Coordinates of C-alpha atoms in Angstrom, one line a residue:
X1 CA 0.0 0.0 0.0
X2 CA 1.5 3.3 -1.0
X3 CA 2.8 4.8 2.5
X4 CA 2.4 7.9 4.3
X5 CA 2.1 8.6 8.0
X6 CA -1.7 7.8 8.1
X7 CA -1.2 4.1 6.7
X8 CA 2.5 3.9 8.4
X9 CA 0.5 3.8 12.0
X10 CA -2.0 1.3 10.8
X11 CA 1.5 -1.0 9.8
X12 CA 3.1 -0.7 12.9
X13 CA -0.3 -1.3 14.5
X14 CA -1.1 -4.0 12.4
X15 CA 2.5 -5.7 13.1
X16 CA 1.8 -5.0 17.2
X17 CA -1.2 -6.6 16.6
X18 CA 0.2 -9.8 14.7
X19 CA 3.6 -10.6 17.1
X20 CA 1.1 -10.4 20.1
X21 CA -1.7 -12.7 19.0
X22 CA 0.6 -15.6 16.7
X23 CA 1.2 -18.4 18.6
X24 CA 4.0 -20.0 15.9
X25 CA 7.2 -18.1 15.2
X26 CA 6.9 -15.6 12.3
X27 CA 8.9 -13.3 10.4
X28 CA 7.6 -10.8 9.2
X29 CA 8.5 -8.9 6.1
X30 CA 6.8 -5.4 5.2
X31 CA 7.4 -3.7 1.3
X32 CA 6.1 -0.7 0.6
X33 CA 5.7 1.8 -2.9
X34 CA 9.4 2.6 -1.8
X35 CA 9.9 -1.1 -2.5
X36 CA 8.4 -1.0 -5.5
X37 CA 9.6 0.1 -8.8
X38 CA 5.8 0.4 -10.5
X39 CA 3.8 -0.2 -7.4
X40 CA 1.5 -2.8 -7.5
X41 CA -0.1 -4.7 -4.8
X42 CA 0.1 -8.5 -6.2
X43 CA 3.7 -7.5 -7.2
X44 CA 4.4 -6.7 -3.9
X45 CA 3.1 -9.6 -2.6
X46 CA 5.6 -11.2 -4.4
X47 CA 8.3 -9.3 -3.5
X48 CA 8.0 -10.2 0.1
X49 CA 7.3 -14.1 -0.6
X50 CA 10.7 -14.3 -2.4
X51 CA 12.2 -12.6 0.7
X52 CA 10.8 -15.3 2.9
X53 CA 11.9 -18.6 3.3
X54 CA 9.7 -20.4 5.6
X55 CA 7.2 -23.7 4.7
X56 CA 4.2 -21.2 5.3
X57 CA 3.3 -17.9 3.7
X58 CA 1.2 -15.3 5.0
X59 CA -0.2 -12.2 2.3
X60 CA -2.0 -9.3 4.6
X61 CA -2.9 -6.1 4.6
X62 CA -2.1 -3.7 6.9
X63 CA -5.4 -2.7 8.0
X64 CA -5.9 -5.5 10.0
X65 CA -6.6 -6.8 13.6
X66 CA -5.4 -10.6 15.1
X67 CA -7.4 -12.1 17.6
X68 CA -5.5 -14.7 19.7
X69 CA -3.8 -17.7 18.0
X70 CA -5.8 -16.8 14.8
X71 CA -2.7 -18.3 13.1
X72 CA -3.3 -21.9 14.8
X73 CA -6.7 -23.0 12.5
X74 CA -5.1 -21.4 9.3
X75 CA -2.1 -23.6 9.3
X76 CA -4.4 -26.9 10.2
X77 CA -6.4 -26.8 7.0
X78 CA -3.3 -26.7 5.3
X79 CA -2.9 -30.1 5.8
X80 CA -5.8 -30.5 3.4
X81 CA -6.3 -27.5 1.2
X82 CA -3.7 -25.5 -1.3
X83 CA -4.7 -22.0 0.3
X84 CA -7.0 -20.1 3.1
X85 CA -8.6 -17.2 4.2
X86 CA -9.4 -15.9 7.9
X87 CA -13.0 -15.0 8.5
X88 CA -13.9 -11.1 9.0
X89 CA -16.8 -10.0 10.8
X90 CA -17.2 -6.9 8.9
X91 CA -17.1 -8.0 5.0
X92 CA -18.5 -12.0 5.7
X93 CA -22.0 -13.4 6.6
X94 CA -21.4 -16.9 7.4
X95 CA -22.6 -19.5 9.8
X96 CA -20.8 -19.0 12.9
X97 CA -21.4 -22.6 13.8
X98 CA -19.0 -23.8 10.6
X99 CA -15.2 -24.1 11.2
X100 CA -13.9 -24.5 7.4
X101 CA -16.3 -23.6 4.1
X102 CA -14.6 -24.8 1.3
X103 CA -14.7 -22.4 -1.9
X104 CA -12.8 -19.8 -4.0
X105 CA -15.1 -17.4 -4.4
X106 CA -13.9 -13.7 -3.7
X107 CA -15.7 -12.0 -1.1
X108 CA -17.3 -15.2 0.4
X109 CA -14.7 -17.8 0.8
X110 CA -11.2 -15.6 -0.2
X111 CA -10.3 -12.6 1.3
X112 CA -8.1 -11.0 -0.1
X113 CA -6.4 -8.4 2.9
X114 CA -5.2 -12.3 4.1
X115 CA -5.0 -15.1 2.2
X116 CA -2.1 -18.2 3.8
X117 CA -0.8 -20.8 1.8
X118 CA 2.6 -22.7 1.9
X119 CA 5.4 -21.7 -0.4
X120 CA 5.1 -24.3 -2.4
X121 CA 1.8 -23.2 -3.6
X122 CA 2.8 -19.7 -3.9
X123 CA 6.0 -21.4 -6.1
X124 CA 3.3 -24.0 -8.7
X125 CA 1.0 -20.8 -9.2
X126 CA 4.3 -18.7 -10.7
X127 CA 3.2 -16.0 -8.0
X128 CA 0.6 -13.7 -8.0
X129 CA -0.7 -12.2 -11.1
X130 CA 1.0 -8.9 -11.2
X131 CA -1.1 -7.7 -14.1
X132 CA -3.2 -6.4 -11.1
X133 CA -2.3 -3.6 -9.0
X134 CA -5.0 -2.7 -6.8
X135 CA -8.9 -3.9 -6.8
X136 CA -9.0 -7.3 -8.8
X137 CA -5.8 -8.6 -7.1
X138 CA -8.1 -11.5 -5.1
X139 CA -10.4 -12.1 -8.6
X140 CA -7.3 -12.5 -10.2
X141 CA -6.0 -15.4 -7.4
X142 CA -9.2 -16.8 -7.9
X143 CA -9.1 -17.8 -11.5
X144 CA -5.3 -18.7 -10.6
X145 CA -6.4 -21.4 -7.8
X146 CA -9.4 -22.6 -10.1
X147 CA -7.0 -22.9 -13.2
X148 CA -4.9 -25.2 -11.1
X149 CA -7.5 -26.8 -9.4
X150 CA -6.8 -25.7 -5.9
X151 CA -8.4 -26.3 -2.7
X152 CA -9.0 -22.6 -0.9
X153 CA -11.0 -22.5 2.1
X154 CA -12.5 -19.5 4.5
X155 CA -11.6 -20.8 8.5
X156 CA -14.6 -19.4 10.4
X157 CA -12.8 -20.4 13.4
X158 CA -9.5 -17.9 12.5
X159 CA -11.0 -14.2 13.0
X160 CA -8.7 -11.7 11.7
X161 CA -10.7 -8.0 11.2
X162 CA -10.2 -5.8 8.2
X163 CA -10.8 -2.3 8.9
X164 CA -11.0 -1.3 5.3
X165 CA -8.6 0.5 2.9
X166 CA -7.2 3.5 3.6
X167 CA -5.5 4.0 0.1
X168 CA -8.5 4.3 -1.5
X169 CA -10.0 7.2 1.2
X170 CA -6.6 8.9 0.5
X171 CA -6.4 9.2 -3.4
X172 CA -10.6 9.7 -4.0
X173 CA -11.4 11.6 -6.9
X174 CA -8.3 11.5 -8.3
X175 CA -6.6 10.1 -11.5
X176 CA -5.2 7.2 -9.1
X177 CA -8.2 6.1 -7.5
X178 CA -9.7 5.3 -11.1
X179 CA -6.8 3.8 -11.6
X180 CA -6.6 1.7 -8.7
X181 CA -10.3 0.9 -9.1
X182 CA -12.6 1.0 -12.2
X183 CA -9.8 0.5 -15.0
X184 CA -8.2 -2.8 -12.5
X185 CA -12.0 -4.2 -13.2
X186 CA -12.2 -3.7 -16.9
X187 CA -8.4 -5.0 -17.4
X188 CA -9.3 -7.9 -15.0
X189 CA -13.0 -8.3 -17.3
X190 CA -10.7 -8.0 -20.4
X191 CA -7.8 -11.2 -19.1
X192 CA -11.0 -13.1 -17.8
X193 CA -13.5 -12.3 -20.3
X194 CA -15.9 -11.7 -17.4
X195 CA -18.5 -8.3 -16.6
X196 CA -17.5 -7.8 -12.9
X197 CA -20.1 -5.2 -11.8
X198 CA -20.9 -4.7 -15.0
X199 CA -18.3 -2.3 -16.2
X200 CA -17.1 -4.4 -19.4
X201 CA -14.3 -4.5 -20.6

């Protein structure tokens, strides 16, 4: 996410947040737009991945808020799916009385502020698709897990909060937030020969 002070408190936050309430060991690698030579989220996604080195990869925002040992359910249904989301109260209506929902839909099952697999998943997809910068990044790991054939699931029982994007607040009405938003869609509609909310291609 580009930075500034505004999103730089929500990362140290978030990071506060995250070594409190993991019960495994983490590291924990942060890139940013000065990262980033043509800033794009899935891009830097993958920038941090190839930093990394452990058996487990975790993409987040940096909007977000751990409850305790959300990291514990995740890394079980890894044992039998290819990828995972936590659940968020805010953005998911779900039966709190299910502890895994298996799916790859966007919004439903895949979240795409936090999405865990193991590198080795990361590795088979070739990365994330960094055709997508912004909006469309999650739709675009979508139709990468169901080109592969991928099991993703949502953990009910793994809360992890997304406040909601600050980026977007920040750059409204101007030439970057159509950039970041309505042409994403139509390049993603274009790839995908799909009409996500009806904007074409």
């Amino acid at each position: 996410m580009p930075s500034s002070q505004s999103t730089r408190q929500y990362t140290r936050s978030s990071i506060r947040q995250l070594r409190s309430n993991t019960k495994h060991d983490i590291n924990i690698i942060v890139v940013n737009d000065t990262d980033v030579q043509d800033w794009g989220y899935n891009k830097a996604l993958n920038i941090g991945a190839k930093q990394g080195n452990g058996e487990y990869v975790f993409f987040v925002n940096n909007d977000l808020i751990y409850t305790k040992h959300w990291d514990v359910n995740l890394i079980k249904s890894l044992d039998n799916h290819h990828s995972c989301s936590p659940f968020c109260a805010r953005s998911m209506n779900v039966s709190p009385l299910a502890k895994i929902i298996e799916g790859h839909k966007t919004g439903t099952h895949l979240a795409g502020w936090a999405i865990m697999m193991k590198r080795k998943t990361w590795i088979s997809i070739g990365g994330f698709d960094e055709d997508f910068s912004f909006w469309c990044c999650d739709n675009s790991f979508e139709e990468q897990i169901k080109l592969h054939k991928l099991k993703h699931c949502l953990v009910v029982n793994s809360r992890v909060d997304h406040i909601g994007s600050k980026t977007l607040d920040k750059n409204k009405h101007t030439v970057m937030y159509k950039e970041l938003t309505s042409n994403q869609i139509k390049k993603f509609n274009k790839k995908f020969n799909k009409n996500l909310f009806n904007l074409g291609k």
